[in-house]
Short mmCIF file of C-alpha atoms in Angstrom, two decimals:
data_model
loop_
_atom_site.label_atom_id
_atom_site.label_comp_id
_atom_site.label_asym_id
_atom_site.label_seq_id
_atom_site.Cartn_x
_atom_site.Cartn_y
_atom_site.Cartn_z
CA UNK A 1 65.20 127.50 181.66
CA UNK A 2 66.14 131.15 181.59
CA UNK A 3 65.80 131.62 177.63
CA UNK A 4 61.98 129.51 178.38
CA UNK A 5 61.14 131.96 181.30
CA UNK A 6 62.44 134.85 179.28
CA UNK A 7 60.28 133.84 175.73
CA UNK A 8 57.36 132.96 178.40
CA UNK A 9 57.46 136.94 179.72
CA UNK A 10 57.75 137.92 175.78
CA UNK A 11 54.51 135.40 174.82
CA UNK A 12 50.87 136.62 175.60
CA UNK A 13 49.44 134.63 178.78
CA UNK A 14 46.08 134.50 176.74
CA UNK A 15 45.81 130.97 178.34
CA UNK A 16 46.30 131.76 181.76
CA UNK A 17 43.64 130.12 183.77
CA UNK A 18 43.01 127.76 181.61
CA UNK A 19 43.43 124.00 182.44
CA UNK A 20 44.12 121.95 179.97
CA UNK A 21 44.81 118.40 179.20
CA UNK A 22 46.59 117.05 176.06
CA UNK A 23 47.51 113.42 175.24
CA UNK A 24 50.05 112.26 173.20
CA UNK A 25 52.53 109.18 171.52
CA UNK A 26 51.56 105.52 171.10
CA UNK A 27 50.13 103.11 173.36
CA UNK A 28 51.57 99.72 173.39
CA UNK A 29 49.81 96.73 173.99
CA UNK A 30 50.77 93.69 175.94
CA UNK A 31 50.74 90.16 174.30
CA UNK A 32 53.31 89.40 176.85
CA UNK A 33 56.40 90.67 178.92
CA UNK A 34 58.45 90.81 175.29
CA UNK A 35 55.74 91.48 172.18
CA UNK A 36 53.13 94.34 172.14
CA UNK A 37 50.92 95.97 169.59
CA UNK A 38 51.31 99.72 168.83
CA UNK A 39 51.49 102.34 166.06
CA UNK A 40 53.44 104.54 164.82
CA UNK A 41 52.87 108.04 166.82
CA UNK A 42 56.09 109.22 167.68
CA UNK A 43 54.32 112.02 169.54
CA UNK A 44 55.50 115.15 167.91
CA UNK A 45 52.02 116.92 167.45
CA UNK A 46 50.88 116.31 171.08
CA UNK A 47 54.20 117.44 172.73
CA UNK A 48 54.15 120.72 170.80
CA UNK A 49 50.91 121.76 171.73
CA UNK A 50 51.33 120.65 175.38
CA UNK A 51 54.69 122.95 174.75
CA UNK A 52 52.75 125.80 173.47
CA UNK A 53 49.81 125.73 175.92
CA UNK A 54 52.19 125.96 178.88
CA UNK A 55 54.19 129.32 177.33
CA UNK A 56 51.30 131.00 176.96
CA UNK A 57 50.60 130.39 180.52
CA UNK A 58 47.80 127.38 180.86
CA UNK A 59 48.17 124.83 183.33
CA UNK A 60 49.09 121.78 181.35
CA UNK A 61 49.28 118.07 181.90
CA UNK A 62 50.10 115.77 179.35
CA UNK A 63 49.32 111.99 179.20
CA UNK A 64 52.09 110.29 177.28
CA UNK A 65 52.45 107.32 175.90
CA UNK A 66 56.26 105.99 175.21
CA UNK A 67 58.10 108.19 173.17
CA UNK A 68 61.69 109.42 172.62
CA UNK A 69 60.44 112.50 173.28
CA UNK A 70 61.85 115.74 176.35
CA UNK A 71 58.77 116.97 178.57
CA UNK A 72 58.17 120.43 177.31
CA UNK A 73 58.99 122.78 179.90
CA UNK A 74 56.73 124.00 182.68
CA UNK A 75 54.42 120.69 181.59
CA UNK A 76 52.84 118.31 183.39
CA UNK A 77 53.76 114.52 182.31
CA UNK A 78 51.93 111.82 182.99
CA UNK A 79 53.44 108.30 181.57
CA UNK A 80 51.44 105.54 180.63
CA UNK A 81 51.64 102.46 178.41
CA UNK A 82 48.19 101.04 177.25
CA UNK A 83 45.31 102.37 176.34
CA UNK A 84 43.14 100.97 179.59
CA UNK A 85 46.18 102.84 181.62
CA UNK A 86 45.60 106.06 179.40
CA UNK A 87 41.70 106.18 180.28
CA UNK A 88 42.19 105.75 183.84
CA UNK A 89 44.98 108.60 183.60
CA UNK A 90 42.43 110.87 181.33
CA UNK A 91 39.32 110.16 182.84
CA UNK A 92 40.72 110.54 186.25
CA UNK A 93 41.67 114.84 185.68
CA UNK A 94 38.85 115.69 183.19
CA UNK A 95 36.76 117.16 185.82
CA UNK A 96 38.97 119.83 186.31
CA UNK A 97 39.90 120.34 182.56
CA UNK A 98 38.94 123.56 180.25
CA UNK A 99 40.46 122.09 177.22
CA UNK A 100 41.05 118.71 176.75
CA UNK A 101 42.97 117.71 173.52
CA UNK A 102 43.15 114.27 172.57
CA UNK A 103 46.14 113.95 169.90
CA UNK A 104 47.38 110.16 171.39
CA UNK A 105 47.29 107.60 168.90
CA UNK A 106 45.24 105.17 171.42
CA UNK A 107 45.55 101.62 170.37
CA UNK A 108 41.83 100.23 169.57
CA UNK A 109 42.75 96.69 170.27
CA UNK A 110 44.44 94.70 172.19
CA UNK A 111 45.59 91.31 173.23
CA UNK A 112 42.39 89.46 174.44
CA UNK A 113 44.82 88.02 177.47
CA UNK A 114 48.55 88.89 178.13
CA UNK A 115 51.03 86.08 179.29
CA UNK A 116 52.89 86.32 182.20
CA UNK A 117 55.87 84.63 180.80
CA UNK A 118 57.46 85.14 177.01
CA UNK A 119 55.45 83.00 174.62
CA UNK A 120 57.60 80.25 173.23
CA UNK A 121 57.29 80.12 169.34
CA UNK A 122 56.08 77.03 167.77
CA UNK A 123 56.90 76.03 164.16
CA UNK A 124 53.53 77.14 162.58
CA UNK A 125 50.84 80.06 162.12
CA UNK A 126 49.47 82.01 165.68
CA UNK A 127 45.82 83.51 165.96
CA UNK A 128 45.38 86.40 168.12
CA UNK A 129 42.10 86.78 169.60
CA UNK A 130 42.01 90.98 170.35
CA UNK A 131 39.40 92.85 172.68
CA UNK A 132 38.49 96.23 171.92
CA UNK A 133 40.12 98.90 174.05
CA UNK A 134 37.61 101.06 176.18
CA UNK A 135 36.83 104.50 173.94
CA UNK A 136 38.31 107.43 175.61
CA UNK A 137 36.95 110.14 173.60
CA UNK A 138 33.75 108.89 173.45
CA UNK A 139 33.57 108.58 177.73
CA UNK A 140 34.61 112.15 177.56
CA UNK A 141 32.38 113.48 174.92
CA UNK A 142 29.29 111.80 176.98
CA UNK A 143 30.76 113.37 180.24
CA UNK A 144 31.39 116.61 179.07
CA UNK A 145 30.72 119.81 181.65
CA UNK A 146 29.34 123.01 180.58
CA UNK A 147 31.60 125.29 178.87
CA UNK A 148 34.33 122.31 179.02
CA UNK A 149 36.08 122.19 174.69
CA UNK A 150 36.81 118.72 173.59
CA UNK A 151 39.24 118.81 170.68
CA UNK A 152 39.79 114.95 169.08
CA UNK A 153 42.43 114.17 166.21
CA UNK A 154 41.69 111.64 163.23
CA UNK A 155 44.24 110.20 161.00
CA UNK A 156 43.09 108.24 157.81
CA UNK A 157 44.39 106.86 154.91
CA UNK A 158 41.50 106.59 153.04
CA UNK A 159 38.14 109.12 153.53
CA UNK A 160 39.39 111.46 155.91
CA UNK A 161 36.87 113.81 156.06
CA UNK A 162 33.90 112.02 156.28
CA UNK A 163 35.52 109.59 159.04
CA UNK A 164 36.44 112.67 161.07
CA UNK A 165 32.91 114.35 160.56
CA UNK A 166 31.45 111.14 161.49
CA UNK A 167 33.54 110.55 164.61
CA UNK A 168 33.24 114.08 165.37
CA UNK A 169 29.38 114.21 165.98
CA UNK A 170 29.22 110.40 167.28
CA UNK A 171 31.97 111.50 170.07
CA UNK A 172 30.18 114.63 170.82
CA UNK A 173 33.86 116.57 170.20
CA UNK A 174 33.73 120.84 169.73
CA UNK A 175 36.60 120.15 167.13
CA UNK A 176 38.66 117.95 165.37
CA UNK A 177 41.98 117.98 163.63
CA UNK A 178 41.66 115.70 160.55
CA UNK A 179 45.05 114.69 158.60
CA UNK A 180 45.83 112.30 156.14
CA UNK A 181 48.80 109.80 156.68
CA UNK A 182 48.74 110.07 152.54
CA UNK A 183 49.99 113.66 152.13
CA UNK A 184 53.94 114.12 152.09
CA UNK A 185 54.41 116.93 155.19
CA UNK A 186 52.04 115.33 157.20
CA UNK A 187 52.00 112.13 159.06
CA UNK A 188 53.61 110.19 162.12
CA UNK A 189 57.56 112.08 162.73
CA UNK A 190 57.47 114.74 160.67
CA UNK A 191 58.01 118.31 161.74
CA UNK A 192 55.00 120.15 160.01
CA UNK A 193 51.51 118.86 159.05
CA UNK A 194 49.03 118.81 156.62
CA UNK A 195 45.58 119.39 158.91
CA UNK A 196 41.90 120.23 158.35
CA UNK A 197 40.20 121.31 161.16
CA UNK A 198 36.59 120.83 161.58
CA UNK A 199 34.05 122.35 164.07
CA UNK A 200 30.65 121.30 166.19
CA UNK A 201 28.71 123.92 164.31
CA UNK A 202 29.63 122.49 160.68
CA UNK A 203 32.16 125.06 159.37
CA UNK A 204 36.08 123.78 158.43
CA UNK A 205 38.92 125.52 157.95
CA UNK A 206 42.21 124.13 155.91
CA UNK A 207 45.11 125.75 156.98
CA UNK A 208 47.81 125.29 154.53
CA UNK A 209 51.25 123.24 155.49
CA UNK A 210 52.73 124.08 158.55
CA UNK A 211 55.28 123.56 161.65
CA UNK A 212 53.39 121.38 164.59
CA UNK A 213 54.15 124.50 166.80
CA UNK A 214 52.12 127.00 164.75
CA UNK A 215 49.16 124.43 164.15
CA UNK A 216 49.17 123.79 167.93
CA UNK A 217 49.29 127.47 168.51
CA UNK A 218 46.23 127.35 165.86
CA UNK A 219 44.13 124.64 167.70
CA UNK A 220 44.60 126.89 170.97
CA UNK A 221 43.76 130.02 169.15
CA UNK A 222 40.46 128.14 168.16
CA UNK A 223 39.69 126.66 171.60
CA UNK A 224 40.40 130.23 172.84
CA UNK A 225 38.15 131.45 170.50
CA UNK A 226 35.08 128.70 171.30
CA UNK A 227 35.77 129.30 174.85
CA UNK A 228 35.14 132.96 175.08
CA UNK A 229 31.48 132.59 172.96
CA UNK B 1 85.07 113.30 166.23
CA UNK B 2 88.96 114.37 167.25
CA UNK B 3 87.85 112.76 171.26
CA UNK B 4 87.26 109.34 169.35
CA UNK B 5 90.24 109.30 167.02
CA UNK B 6 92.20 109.55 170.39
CA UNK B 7 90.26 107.77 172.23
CA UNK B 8 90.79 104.66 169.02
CA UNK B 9 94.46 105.87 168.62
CA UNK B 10 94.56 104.49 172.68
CA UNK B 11 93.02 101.86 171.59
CA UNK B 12 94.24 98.09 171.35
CA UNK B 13 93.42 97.66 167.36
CA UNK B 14 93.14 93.98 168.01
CA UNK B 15 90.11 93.43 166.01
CA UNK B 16 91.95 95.22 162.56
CA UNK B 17 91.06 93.64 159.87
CA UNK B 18 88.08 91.78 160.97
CA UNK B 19 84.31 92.18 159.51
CA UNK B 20 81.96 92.17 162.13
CA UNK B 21 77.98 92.36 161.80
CA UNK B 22 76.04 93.08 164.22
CA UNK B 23 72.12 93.26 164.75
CA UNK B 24 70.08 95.33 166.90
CA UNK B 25 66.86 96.75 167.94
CA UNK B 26 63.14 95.23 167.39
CA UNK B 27 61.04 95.11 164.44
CA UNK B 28 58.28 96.18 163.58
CA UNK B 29 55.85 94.01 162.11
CA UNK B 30 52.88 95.80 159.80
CA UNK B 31 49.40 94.89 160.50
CA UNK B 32 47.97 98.04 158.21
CA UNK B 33 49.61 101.32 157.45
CA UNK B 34 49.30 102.45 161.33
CA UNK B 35 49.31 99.59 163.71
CA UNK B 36 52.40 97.46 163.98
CA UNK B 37 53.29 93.91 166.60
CA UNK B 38 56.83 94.98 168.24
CA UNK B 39 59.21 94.13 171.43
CA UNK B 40 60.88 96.41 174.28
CA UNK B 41 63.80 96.45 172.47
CA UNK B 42 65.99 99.67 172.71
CA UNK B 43 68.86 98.31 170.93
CA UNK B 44 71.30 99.39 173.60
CA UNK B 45 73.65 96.13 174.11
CA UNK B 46 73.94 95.79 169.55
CA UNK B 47 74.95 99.47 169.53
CA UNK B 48 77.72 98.72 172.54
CA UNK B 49 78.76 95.96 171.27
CA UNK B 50 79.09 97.24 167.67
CA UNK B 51 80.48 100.85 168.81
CA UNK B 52 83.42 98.54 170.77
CA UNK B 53 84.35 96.49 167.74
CA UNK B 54 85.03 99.67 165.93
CA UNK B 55 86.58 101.17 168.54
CA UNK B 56 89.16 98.28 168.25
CA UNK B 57 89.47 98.16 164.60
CA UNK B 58 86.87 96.00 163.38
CA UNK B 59 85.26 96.74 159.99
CA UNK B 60 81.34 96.73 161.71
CA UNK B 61 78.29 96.80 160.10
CA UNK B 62 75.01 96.87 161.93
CA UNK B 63 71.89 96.00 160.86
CA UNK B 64 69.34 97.70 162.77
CA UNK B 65 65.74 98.05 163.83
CA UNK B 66 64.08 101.38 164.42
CA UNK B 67 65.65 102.66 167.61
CA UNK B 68 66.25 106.13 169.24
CA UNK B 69 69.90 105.68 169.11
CA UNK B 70 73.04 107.67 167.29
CA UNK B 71 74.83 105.11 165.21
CA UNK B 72 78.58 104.41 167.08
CA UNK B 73 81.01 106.20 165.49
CA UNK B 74 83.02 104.23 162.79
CA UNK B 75 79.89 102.20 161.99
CA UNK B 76 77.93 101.29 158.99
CA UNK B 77 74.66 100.97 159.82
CA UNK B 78 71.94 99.60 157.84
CA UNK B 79 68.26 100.46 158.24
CA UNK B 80 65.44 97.72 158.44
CA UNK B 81 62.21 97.74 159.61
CA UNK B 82 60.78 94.09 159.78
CA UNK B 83 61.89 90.45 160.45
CA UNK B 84 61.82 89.76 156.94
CA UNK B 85 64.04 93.12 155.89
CA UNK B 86 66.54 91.88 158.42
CA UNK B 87 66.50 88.79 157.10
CA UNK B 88 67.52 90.09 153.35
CA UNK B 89 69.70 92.77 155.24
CA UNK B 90 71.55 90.07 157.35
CA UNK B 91 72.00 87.17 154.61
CA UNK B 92 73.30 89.21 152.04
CA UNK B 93 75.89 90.13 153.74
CA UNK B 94 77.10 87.62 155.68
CA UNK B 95 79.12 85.53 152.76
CA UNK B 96 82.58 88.65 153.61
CA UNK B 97 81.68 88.69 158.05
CA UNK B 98 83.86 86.91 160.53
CA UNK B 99 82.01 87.22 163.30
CA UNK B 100 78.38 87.68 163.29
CA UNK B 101 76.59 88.82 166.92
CA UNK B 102 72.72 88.64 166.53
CA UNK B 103 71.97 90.83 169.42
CA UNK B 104 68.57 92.24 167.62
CA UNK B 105 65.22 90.60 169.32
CA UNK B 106 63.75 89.77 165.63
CA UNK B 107 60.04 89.64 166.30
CA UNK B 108 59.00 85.77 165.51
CA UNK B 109 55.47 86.18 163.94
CA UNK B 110 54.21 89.13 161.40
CA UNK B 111 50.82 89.62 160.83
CA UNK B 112 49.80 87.02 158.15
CA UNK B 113 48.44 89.78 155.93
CA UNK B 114 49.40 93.66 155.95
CA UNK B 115 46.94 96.08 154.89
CA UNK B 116 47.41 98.71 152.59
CA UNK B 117 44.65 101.09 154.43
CA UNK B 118 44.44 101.30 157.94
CA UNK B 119 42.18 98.74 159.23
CA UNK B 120 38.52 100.51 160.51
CA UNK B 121 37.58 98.91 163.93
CA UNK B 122 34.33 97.78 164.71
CA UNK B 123 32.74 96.96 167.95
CA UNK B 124 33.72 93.84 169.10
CA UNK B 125 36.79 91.21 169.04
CA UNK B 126 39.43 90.80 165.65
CA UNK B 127 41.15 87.54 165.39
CA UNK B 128 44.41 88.28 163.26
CA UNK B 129 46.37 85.48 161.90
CA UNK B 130 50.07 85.51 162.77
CA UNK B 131 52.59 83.84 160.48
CA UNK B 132 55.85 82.90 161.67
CA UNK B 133 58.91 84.65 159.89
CA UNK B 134 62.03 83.98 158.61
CA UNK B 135 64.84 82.01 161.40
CA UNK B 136 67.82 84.13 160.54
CA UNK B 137 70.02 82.62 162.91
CA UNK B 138 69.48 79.52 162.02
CA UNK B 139 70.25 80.30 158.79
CA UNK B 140 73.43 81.42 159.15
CA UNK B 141 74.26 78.74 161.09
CA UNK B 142 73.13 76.83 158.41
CA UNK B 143 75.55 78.37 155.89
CA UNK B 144 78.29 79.12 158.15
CA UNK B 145 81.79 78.98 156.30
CA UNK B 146 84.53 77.93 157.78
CA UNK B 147 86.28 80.08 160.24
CA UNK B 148 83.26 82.31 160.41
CA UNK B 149 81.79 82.85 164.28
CA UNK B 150 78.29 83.18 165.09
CA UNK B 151 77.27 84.50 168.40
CA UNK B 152 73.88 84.52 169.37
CA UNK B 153 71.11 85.64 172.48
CA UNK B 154 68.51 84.29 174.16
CA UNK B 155 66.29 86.65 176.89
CA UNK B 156 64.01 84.46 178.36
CA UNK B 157 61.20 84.81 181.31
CA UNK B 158 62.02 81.31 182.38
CA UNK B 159 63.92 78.23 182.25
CA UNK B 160 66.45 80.45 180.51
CA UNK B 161 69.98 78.08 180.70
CA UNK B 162 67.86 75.45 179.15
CA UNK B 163 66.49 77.06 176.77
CA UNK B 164 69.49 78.98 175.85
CA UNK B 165 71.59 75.69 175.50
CA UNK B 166 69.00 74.15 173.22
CA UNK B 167 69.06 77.04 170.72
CA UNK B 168 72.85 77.35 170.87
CA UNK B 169 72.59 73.91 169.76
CA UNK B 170 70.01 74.09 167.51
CA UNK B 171 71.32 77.14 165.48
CA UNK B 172 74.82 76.32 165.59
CA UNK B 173 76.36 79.16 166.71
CA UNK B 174 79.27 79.23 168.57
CA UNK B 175 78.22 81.30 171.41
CA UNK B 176 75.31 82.59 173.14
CA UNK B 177 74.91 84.94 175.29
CA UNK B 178 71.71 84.40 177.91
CA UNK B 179 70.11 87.01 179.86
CA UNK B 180 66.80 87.07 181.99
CA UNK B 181 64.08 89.57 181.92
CA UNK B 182 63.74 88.67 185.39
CA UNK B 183 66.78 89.79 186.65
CA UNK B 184 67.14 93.64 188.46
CA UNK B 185 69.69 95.05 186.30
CA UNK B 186 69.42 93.35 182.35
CA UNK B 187 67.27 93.75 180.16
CA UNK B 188 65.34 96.25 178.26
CA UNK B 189 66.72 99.86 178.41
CA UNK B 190 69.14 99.18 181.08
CA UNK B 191 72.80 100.21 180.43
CA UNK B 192 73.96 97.29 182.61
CA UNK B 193 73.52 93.46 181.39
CA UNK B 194 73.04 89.98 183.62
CA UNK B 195 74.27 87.47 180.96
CA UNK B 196 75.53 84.32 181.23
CA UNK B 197 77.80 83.47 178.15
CA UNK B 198 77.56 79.73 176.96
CA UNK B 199 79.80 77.70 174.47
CA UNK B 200 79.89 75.53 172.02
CA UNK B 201 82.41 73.26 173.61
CA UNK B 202 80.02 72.66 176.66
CA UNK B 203 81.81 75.38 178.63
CA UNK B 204 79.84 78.41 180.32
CA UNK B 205 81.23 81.84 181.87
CA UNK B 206 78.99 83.95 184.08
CA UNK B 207 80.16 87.20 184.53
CA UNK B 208 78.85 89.56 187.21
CA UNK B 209 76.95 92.62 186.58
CA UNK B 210 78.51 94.90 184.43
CA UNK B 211 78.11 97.94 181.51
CA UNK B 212 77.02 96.91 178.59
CA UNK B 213 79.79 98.27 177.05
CA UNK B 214 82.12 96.21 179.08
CA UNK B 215 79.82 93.17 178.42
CA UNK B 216 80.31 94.49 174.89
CA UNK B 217 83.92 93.90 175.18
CA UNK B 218 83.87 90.46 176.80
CA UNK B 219 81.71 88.51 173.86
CA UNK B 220 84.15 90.35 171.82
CA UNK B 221 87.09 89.27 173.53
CA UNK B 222 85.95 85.58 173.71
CA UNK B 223 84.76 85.67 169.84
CA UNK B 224 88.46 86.77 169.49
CA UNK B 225 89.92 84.24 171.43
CA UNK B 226 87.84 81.22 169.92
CA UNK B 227 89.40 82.96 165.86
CA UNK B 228 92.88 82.18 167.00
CA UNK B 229 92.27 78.49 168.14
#
């Protein structure tokens, strides 16, 4: 706490002010009180730029899924599980957001009904009838006040970039980090990624490799950048 | 390193010379490259109960699922990911074990097909077809060679002593060890354990609540005791 408080006095407060909101992790699904569905997201990317916002002095809340991850310091946390928990928790502060950064990996299914009690196996095949999970990003993007930055993430492993233009304009999003879960560096637990980063008004830019702490400072620097316009 | 060599040199070495496997943790069962079916377990009571059996001199191997855990010092531990991983992990190994303690929670279906890409949603409901995996237990128990102890668990939601008695039966182990989702105290995550121990020979022991360390040490104290009948 005193080396944080001590590298916070040493780091510019450019994002004092600011609110922002980041999400983060998985979200796990429910088939009942044993089985779920979820993915892979250990959380890394969204932690780090929670961590970041906060030490340069934004007020930060984070909506986490479960990971095995510490709060960053000075960070808001906000724990969920599913995704219909995670748009109640995101919808709920956007009002009051600046920046809201969507880097969860929010489950698009899941279970059409939960059971109460632990399925018993039977000796043969299961079908699993799954509903589609309410779309946060798009209930932002459509609910978006003035001057507010929406910043979604899109991982791929097949035509990144034209899935994250696409989702990009159809979610009404001011940026989005694009990266591949096909390039080595990049990906679900590592330390660094692999990102491009496109904009609303058409340009990219394509950082090369680097830690998640210096492409979440990045993504700030950007919606910094945006904001002051 | 030095703390555990005491704390071992301290240590009753009654299980010297024994091979114990263990299992622990979930799995993780692909649907596409990203989404995966899973359980809530940490891995917790397989890690006590394999970090004890070293402790006293056991030769352990444990067979794990991805967890956030540090592997017990003195351990080999083996990394697997699905049902059917565990099942090649566990089998091929268990020809050389005297006692083998399934404490993993093996996931009982796997998405009938995997993916290679990550699936695109679309707007409404997905039916997925789940096929049932591999019964490792009762495939050991199966194959079990003479002299050889299999110890199995059961967490149930319900009817739990019944249940629990039929697959001690059915899988031929020689113990089981029952505990209830249900119950304040065992479970998921929790360092303490409700379990109710039951026998081959008809017998049952209920303990009270206790570590799961300590719980570690009574299934291994009872496989112990049922090797020198």
């Amino acid at each position: 706490t005193l080396l944080w408080g001590i590298e916070k006095a040493l780091t510019g407060q450019d994002l004092a002010g600011k609110h922002v909101l980041v999400t983060a992790g998985p979200t796990q699904e429910a088939m009942d009180p044993v089985r779920f569905l979820s993915n892979h997201s250990t959380g890394k990317m969204g932690y780090a730029i929670a961590g970041r916002a906060a030490m340069r002095g934004a007020e930060v809340t984070l909506v986490s899924g479960p990971t095995a991850l510490d709060t960053p310091k000075g960070v808001n946390r906000v724990d969920i599980r599913s995704a219909r928990d995670m748009y109640d928790a995101v919808l709920s502060r956007a009002a009051q957001q600046d920046f809201i950064i969507k880097a969860a990996a929010v489950g698009d299914y899941r279970p059409a009904a939960t059971a109460d009690e632990k399925l018993k196996k039977g000796d043969g095949e299961l079908n699993i009838r799954l509903a589609r999970n309410p779309d946060i990003l798009a209930a932002l993007g459509a609910d978006k006040r003035p001057g507010q930055l929406l910043c979604g993430f899109a991982m791929e492993t097949q035509n990144l970039l034209d899935n994250a233009e696409s989702k990009l304009r159809r979610k009404n999003c001011d940026m989005l980090v694009a990266n591949s879960l096909r390039d080595k560096g990049a990906g679900f637990g590592t330390d660094t990624n692999i990102a491009t980063l496109l904009f609303a008004d058409g340009h990219r830019e394509q950082p090369s490799i680097m830690s998640k702490a210096d492409l979440a400072d990045l993504i700030l620097d950007r919606l910094l950048g945006m904001s002051r316009r």
